[in-house]
Short mmCIF file of C-alpha atoms in Angstrom, two decimals:
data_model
loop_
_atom_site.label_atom_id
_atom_site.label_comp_id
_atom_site.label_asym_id
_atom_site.label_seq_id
_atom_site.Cartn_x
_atom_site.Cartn_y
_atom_site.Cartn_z
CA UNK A 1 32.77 -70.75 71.98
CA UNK A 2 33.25 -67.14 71.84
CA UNK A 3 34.82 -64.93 74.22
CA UNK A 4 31.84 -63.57 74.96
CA UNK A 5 30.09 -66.94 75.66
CA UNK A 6 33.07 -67.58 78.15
CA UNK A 7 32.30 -64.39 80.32
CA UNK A 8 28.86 -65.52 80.64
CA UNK A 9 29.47 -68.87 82.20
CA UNK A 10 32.13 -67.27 84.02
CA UNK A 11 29.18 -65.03 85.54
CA UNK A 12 27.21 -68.34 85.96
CA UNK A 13 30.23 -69.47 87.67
CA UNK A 14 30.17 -66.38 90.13
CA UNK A 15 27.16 -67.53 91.23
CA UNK A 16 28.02 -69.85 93.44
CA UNK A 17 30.75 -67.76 95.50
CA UNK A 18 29.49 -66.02 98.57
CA UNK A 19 28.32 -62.75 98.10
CA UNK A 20 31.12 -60.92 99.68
CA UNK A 21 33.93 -62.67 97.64
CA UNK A 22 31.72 -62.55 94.49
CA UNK A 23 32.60 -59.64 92.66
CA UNK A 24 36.57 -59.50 93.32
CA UNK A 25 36.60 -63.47 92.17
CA UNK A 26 34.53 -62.76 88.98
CA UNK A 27 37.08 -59.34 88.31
CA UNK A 28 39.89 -61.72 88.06
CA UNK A 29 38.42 -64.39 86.24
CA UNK A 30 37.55 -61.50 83.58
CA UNK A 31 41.35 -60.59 83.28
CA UNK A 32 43.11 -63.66 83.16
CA UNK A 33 40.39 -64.70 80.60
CA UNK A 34 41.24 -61.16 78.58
CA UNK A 35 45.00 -62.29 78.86
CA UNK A 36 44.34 -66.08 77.68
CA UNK A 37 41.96 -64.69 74.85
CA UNK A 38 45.23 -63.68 72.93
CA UNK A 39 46.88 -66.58 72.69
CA UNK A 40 45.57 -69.62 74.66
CA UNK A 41 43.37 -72.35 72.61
CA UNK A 42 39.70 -73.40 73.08
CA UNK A 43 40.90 -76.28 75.05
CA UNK A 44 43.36 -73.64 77.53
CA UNK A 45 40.52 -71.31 77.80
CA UNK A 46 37.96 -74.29 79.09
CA UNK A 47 40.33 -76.00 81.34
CA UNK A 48 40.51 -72.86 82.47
CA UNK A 49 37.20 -72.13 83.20
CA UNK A 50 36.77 -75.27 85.00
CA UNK A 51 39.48 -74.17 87.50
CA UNK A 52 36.65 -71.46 88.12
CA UNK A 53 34.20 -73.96 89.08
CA UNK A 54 36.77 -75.36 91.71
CA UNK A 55 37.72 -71.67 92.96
CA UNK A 56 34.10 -71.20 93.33
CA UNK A 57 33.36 -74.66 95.61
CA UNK A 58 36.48 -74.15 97.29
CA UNK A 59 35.68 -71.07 98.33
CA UNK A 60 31.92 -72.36 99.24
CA UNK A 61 33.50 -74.54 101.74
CA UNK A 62 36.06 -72.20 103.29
CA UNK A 63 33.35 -69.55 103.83
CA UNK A 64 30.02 -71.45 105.15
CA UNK A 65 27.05 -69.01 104.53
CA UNK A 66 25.27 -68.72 107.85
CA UNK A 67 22.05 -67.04 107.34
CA UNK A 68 20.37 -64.85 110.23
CA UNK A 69 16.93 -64.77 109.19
CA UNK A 70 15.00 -62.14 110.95
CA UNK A 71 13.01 -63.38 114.09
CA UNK A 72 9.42 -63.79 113.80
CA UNK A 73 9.48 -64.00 109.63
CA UNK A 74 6.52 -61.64 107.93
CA UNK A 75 5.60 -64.71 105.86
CA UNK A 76 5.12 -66.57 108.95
CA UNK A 77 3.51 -63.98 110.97
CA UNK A 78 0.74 -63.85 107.95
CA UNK A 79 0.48 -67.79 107.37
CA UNK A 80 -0.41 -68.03 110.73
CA UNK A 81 -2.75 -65.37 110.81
CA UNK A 82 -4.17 -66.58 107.75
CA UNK A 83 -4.62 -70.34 108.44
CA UNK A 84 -6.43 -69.74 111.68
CA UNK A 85 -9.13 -67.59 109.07
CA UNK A 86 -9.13 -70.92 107.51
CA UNK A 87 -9.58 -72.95 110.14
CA UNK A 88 -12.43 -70.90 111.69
CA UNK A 89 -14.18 -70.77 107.99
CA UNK A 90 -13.88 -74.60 108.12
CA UNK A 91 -15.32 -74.96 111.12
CA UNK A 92 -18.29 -72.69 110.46
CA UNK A 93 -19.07 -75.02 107.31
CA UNK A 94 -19.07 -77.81 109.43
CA UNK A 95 -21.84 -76.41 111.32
CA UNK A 96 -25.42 -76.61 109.55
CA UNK A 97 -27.02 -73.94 112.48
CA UNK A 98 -23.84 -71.57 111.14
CA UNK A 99 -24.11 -72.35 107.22
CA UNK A 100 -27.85 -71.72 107.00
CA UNK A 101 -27.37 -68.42 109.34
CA UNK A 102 -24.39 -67.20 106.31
CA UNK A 103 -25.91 -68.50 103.58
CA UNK A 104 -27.81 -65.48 101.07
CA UNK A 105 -31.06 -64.99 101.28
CA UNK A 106 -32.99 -65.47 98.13
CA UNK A 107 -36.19 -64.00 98.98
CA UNK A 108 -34.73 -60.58 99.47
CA UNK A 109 -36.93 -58.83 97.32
CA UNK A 110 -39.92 -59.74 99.34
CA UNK A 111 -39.51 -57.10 101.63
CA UNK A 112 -42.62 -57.57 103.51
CA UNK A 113 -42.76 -61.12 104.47
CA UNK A 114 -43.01 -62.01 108.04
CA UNK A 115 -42.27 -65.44 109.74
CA UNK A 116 -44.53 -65.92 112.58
CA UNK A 117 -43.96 -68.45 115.53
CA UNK A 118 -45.06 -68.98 118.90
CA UNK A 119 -43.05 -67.12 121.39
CA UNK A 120 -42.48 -69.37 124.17
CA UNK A 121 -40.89 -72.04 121.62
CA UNK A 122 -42.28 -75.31 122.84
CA UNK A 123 -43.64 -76.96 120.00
CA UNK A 124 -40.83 -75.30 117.96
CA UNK A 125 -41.64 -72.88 115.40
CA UNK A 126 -45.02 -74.30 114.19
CA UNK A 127 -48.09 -72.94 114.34
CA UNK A 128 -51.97 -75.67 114.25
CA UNK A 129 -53.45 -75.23 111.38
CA UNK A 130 -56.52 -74.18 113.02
CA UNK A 131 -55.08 -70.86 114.01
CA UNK A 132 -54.25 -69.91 110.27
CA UNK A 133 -57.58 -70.82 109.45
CA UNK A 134 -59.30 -68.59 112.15
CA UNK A 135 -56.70 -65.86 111.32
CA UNK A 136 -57.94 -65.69 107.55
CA UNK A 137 -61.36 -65.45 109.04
CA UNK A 138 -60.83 -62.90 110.91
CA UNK A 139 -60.46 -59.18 109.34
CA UNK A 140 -56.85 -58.24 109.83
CA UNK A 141 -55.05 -54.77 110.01
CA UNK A 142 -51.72 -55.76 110.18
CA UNK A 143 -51.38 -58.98 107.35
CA UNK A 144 -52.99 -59.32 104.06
CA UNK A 145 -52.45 -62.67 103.09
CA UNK A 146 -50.89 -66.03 104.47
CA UNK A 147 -48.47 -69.03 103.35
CA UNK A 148 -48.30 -72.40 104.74
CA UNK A 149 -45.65 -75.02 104.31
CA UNK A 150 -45.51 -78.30 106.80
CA UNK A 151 -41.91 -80.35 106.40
CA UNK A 152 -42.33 -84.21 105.53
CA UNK A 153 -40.27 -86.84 103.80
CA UNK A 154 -42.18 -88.37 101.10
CA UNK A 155 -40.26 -91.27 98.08
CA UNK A 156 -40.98 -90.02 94.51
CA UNK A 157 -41.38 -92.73 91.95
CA UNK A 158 -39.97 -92.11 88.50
CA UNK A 159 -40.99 -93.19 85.14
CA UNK A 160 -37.77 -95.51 85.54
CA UNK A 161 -38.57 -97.18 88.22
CA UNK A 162 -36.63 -95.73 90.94
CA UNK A 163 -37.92 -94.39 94.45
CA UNK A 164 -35.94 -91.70 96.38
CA UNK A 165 -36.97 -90.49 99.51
CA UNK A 166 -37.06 -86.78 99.79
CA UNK A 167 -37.11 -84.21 102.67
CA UNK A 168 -40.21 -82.21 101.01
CA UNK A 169 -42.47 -79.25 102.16
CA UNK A 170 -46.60 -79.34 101.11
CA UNK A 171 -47.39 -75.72 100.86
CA UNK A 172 -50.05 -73.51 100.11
CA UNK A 173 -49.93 -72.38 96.59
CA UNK A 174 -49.07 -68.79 96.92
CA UNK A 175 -45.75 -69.61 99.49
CA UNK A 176 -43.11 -68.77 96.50
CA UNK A 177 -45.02 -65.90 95.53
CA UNK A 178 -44.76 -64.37 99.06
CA UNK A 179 -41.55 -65.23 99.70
CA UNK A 180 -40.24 -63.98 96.56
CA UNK A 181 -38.58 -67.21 95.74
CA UNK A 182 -36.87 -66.95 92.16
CA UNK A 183 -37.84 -70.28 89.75
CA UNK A 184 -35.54 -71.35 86.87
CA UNK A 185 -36.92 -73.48 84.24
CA UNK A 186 -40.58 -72.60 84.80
CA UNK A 187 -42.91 -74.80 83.51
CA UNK A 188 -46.57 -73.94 82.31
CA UNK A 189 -48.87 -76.02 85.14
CA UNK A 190 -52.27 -77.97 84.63
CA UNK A 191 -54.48 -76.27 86.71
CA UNK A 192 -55.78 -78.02 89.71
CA UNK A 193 -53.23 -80.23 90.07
CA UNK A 194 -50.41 -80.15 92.64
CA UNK A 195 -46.77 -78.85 91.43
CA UNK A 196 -43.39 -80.23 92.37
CA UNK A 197 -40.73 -76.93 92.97
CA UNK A 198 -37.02 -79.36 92.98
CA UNK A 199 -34.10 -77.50 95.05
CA UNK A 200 -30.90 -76.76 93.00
CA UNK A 201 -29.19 -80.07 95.06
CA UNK A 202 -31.49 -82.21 94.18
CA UNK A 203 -32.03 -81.46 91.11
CA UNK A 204 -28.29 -81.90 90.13
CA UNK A 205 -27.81 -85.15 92.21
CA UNK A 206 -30.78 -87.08 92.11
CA UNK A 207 -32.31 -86.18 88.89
CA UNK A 208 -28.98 -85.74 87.04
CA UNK A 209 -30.47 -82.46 85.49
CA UNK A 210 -32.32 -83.88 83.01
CA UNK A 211 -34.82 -81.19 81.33
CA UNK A 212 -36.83 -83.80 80.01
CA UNK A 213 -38.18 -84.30 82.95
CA UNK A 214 -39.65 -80.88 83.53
CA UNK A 215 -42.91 -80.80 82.98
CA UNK A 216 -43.71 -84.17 83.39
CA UNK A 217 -45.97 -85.87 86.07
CA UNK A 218 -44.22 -88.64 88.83
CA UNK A 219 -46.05 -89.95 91.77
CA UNK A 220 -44.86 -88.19 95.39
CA UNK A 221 -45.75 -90.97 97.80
CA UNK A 222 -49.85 -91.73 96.51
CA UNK A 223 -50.31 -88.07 94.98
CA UNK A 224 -49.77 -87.38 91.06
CA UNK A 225 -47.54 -84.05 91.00
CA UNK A 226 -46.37 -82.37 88.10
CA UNK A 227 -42.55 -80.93 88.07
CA UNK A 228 -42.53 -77.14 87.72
CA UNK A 229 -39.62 -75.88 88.34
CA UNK A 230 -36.09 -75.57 89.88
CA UNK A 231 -35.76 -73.44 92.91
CA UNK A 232 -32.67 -72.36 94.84
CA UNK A 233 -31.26 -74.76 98.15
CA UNK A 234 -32.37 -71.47 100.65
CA UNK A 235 -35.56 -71.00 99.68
CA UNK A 236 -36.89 -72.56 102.84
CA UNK A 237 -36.85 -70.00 105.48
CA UNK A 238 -36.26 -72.78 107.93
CA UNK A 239 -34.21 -76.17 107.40
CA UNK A 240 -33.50 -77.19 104.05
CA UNK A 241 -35.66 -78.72 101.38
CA UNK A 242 -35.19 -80.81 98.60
CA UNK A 243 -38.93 -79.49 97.05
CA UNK A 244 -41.96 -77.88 97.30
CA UNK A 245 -45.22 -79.53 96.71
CA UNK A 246 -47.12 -76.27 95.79
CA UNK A 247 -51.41 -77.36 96.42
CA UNK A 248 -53.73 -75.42 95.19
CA UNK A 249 -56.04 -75.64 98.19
CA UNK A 250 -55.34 -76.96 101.69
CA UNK A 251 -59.01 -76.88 102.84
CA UNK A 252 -58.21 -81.13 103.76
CA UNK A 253 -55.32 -80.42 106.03
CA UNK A 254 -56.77 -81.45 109.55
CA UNK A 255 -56.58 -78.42 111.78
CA UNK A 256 -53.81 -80.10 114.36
CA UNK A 257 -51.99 -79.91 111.58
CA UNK A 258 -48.11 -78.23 112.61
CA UNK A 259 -47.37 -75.79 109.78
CA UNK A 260 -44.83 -73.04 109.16
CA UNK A 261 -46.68 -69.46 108.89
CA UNK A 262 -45.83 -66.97 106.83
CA UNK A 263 -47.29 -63.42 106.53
CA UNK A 264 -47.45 -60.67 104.39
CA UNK A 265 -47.42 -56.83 105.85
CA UNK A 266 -49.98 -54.74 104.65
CA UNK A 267 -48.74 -52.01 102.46
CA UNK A 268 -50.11 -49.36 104.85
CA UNK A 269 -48.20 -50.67 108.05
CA UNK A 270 -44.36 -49.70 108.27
CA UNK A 271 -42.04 -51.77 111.03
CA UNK A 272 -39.08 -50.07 112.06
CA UNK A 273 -37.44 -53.06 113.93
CA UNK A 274 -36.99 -56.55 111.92
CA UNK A 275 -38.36 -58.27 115.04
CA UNK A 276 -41.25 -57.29 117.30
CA UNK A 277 -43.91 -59.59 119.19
CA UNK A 278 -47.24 -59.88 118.29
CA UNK A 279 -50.08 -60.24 121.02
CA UNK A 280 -53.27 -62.59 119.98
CA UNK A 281 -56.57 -62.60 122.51
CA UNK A 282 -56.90 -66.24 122.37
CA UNK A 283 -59.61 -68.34 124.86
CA UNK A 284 -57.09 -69.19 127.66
CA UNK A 285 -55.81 -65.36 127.62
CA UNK A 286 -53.47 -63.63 125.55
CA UNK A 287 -51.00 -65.30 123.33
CA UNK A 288 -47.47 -64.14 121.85
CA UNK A 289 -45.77 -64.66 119.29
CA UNK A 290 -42.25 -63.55 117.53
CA UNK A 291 -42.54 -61.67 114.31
CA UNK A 292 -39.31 -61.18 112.09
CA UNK A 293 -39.06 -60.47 108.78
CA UNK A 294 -37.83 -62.74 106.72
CA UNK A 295 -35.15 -60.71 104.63
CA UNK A 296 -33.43 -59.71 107.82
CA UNK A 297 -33.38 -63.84 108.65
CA UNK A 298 -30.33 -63.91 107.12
CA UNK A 299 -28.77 -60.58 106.51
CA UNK A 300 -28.50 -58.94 110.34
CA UNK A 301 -25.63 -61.38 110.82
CA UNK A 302 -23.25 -59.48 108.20
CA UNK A 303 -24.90 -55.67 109.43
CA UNK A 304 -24.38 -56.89 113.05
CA UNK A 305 -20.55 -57.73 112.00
CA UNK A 306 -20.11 -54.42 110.51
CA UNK A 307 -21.55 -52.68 113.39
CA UNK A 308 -19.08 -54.28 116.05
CA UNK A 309 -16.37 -53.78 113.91
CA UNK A 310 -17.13 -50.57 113.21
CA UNK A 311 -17.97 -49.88 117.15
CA UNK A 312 -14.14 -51.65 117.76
CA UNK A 313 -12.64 -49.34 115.35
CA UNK A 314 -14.09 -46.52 117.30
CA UNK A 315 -12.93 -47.83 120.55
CA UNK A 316 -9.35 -48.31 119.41
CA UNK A 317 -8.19 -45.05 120.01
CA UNK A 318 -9.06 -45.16 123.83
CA UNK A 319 -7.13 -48.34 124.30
CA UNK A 320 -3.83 -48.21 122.59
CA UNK A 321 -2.18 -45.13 120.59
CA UNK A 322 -2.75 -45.11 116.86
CA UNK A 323 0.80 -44.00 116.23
CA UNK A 324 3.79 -46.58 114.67
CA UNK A 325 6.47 -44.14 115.98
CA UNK A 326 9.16 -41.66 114.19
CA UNK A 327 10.42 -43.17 111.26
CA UNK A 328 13.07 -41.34 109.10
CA UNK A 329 12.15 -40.33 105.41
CA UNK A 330 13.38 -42.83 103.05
CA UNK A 331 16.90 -43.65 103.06
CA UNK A 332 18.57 -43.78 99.96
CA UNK A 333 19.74 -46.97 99.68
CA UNK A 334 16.31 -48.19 100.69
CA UNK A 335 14.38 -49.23 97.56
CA UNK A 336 10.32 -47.97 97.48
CA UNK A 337 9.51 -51.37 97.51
CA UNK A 338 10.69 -51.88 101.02
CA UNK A 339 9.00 -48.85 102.03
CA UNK A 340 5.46 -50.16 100.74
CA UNK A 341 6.26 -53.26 101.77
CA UNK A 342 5.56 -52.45 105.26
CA UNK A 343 2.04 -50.92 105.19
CA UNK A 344 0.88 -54.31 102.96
CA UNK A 345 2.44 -56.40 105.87
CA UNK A 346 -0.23 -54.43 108.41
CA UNK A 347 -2.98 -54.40 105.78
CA UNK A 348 -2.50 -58.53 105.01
CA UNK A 349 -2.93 -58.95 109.47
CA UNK A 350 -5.65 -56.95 109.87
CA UNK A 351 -7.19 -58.64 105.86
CA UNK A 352 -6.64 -62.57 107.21
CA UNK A 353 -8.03 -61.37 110.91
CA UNK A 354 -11.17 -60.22 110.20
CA UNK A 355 -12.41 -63.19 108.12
CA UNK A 356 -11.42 -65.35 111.05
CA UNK A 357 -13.26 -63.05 113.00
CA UNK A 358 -16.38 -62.91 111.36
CA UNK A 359 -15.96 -66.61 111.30
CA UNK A 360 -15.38 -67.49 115.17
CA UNK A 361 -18.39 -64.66 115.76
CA UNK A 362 -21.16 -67.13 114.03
CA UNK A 363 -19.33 -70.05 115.54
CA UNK A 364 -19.89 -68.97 118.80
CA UNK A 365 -23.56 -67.29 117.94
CA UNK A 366 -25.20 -70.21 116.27
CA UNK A 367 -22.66 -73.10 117.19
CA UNK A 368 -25.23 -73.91 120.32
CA UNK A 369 -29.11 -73.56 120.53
CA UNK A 370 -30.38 -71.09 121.90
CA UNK A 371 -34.17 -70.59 123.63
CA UNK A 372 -34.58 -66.83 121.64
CA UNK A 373 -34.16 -66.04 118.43
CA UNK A 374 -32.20 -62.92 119.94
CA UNK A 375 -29.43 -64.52 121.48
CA UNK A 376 -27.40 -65.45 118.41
CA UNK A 377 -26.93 -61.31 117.35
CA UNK A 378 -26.26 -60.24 121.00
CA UNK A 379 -23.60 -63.06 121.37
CA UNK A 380 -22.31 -62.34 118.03
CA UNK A 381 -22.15 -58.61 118.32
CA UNK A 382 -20.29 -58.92 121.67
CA UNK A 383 -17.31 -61.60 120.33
CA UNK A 384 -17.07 -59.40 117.04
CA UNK A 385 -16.43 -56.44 119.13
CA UNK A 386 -13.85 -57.87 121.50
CA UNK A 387 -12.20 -60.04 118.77
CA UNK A 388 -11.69 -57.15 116.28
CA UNK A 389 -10.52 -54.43 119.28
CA UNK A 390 -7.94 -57.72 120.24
CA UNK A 391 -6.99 -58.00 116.65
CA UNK A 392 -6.33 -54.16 116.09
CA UNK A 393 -4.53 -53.77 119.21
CA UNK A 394 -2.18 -56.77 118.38
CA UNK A 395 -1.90 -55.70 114.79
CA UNK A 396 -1.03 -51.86 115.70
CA UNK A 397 2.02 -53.16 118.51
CA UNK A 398 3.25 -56.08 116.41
CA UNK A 399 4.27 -53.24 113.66
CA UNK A 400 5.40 -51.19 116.33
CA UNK A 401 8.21 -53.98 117.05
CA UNK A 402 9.62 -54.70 113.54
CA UNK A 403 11.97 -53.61 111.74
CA UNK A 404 10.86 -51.21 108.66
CA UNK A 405 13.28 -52.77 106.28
CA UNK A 406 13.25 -56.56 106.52
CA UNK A 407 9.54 -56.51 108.59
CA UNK A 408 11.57 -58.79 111.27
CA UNK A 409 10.63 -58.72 115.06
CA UNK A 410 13.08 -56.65 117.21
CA UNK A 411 15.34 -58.37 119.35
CA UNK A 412 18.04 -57.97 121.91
CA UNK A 413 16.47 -55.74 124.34
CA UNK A 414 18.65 -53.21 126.37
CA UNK A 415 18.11 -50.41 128.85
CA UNK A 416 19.15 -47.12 127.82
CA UNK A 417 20.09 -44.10 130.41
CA UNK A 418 18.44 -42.73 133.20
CA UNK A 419 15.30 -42.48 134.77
CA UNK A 420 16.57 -39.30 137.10
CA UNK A 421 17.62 -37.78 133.61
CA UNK A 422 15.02 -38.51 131.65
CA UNK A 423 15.02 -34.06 130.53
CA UNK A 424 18.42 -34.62 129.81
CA UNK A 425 19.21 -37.23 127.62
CA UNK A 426 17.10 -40.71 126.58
CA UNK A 427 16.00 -43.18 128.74
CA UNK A 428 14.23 -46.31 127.75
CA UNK A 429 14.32 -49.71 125.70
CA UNK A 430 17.14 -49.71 122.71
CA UNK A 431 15.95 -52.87 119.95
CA UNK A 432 18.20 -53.88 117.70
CA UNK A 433 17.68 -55.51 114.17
CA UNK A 434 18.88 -58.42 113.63
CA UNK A 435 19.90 -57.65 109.70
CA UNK A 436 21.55 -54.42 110.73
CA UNK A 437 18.86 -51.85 109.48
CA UNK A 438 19.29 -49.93 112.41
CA UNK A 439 17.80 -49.22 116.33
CA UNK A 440 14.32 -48.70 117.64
CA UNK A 441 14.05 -46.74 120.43
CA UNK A 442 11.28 -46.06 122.75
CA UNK A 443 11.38 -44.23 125.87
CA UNK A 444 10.13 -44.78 129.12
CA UNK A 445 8.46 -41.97 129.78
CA UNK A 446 6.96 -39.37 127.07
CA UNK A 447 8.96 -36.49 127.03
CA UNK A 448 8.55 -33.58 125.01
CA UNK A 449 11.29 -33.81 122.62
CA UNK A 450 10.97 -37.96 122.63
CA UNK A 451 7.61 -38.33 123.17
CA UNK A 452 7.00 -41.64 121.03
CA UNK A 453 9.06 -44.25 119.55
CA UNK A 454 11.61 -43.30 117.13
CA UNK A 455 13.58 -45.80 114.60
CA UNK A 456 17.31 -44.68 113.57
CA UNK A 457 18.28 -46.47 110.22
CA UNK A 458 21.90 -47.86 109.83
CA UNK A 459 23.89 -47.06 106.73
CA UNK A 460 25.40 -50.10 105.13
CA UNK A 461 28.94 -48.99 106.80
CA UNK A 462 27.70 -51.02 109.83
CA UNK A 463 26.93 -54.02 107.71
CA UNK A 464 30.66 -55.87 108.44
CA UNK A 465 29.04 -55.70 112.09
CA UNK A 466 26.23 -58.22 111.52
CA UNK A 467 25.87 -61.83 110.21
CA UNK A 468 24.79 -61.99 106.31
CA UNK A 469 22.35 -58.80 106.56
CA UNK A 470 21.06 -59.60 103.12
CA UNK A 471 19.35 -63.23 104.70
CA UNK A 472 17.84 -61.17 107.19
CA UNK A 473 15.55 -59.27 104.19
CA UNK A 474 14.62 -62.68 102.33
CA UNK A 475 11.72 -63.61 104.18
#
């Protein structure tokens, strides 16, 4: 091996000597190895580099490393933050009131659909079939047309001989149409006969996506439909579907018949609220009945969490000061790294908060029934508010009480001074860091030339002071 080659495992070597003893060990191991180079053999010049491996692990032993990690670790701080996001997200899948209130709305483009229910809830959000029928008797001035659907589970046969059992909507012909419901794999239809819309799911699990199936006619429970199409798992502005049976006339549904109504505005007629009651003169007196529309089903939960948090951020400044405190320009021996390091430590808090935020929010809007359809946005847009003015608050004076260098939590608390001198010299709370960056202190009472906290960084002359300083910054 070459001289060179024995310099390198000699810095290997170095390695494993405590930091403080490392560069005077590896100084002398260079000159005795320059002095054996000119006349020791290969043999010399490795036994002698094994004796470095023993200085090394003697010198392990005789000086322990005792590392003073930094109290309340940044990594921690954000894991925590971070797996309570996940936690909440996991619990808001769980819930089927919470995923269908998140999930996208796919009929966004049909901008003037309207889902129509009876306002005092009873019979749930159904409608007799009879009072479609006299509605489209009846010349209206506020819809133009009407959809149908009514819910059932019905077994489709297949050419294989299998039956599944299905949860299944019959609808009136134009109910895609209205609700602007996207189809993939459209299939030209035989008119007159009914059509089979599959969701995404069950397309994929119980047909296995086969395309040669499109197209082709299978028995629904005693009626022949034909398969038309794939449509997505949301299209269903309540519950969830596995299909549509699309008729093209539902002049034989009895008129007790419960079914899902569905408007569409007139062109002429502008809302400005997504929700509004509708009063019908019926025999027995006036009747009313909730009106929303049906892209704003789905999409007021993420404007309502913008609004609170935007409402929060407004309210911050009236609760806690804004400010972090003085801190120093950039020492010298501080590298830019540290100094950025910092404001990605408050933007990662505040980044894993408010997903667990918007999480908890539709947990506690939708994880209970409620009688009216308004209850869900007034609870959510209450617990989004006082969650993200909580989380702000909390992010804002946990920075306030870390150091700027190794992002540790203060510690050792101490008066300082005074309080009948408080014009005179400081009086307040001295923090100390654990690594040995330097003081934080903030004074009791705002003065005029102390009036906020103010952080004095320690040169490295103060390091023989403190326990392994260096530890203290690997978090």
């Amino acid at each position: 091996m070459t001289l060179l080659g024995y310099r390198m495992a000699l810095r290997a070597v170095g390695l494993a000597v405590p930091r403080t003893l490392r560069s005077e060990w590896i100084a002398e191991w260079d000159s005795e190895l320059w002095y054996m180079a000119a006349s020791a053999t290969q043999v010399e010049i490795a036994s002698f580099c094994w004796g470095a491996v023993e200085d090394a692990r003697s010198l392990r032993a005789m000086h322990p490393v005792r590392p003073v990690r930094a109290a309340g670790s940044a990594r921690t701080c954000v894991a925590w933050v971070g797996a309570v996001a996940v936690l909440c997200f996991a619990i808001a899948q769980s819930i089927p009131a919470v995923k269908l209130a998140s999930s996208s709305p796919v009929y966004r483009s049909a901008t003037d659909a309207v889902a129509i229910s009876p306002a005092d809830h009873q019979a749930g959000p159904v409608v007799p079939m009879s009072l479609v029928r006299s509605w489209q008797r009846r010349k209206q001035h506020l819809f133009r047309e009407f959809a149908v659907y009514a819910p059932t589970v019905r077994a489709i046969h297949l050419q294989a001989g299998t039956t599944r059992p299905l949860a299944l909507a019959r609808a009136s012909a134009n109910i895609l149409t209205l609700l602007g419901v996207p189809v993939a794999l459209a299939q030209e239809t035989r008119g007159g006969q009914p059509v089979l819309m599959l969701s995404e799911t069950a397309w994929r699990t119980d047909f296995g996506s086969d395309t040669s199936l499109l197209g082709e006619t299978v028995n629904v429970g005693t009626q022949r439909v034909q398969i038309g199409g794939i449509v997505p798992d949301e299209a269903a502005p309540a519950g969830k579907l596995d299909g549509w049976i699309l008729l093209p006339d539902t002049a034989s549904w009895p008129d007790a018949t419960p079914v899902h109504l569905i408007g569409r505005l007139d062109p002429s007629r502008s809302m400005l609220s997504s929700a509004w009651e509708l009063t019908v003169p019926g025999p027995d007196g006036d009747v009313l009945y909730d009106c929303r529309m049906l892209p704003a089903l789905k999409a007021d939960i993420w404007k309502m969490y913008l609004f609170a948090a935007f409402l929060a951020l407004l309210a911050l400044p009236a609760t806690t000061s804004l400010s972090l405190g003085e801190y120093a320009a950039r020492p010298v021996n501080l590298p830019w790294v540290a100094a950025v390091r910092r404001w990605l430590f408050l933007a990662a808090k505040i980044g894993c908060a408010m997903p667990a935020i918007y999480c908890a929010s539709l947990i506690a809007a939708y994880g209970l029934r409620s009688a009216s359809p308004y209850t869900p946005q007034y609870i959510q847009l209450v617990t989004t508010f006082g969650m993200t003015l909580f989380a702000l608050r909390w992010a804002l004076r946990d920075q306030r009480r870390r150091c700027p260098v190794c992002l540790g939590k203060l510690t050792c608390p101490a008066r300082v001074g005074e309080p009948s001198r408080n014009f005179l010299a400081f009086n307040g709370t001295e923090l100390i860091c654990a690594g040995g960056h330097g003081f934080l202190h903030v004074p009791e009472m705002a003065t005029s030339w102390f009036s906020t906290q103010r952080w004095l960084h320690l040169d490295p002359s103060w390091s023989g002071l403190f326990l392994s300083p260096a530890k203290a910054m690997d978090l």
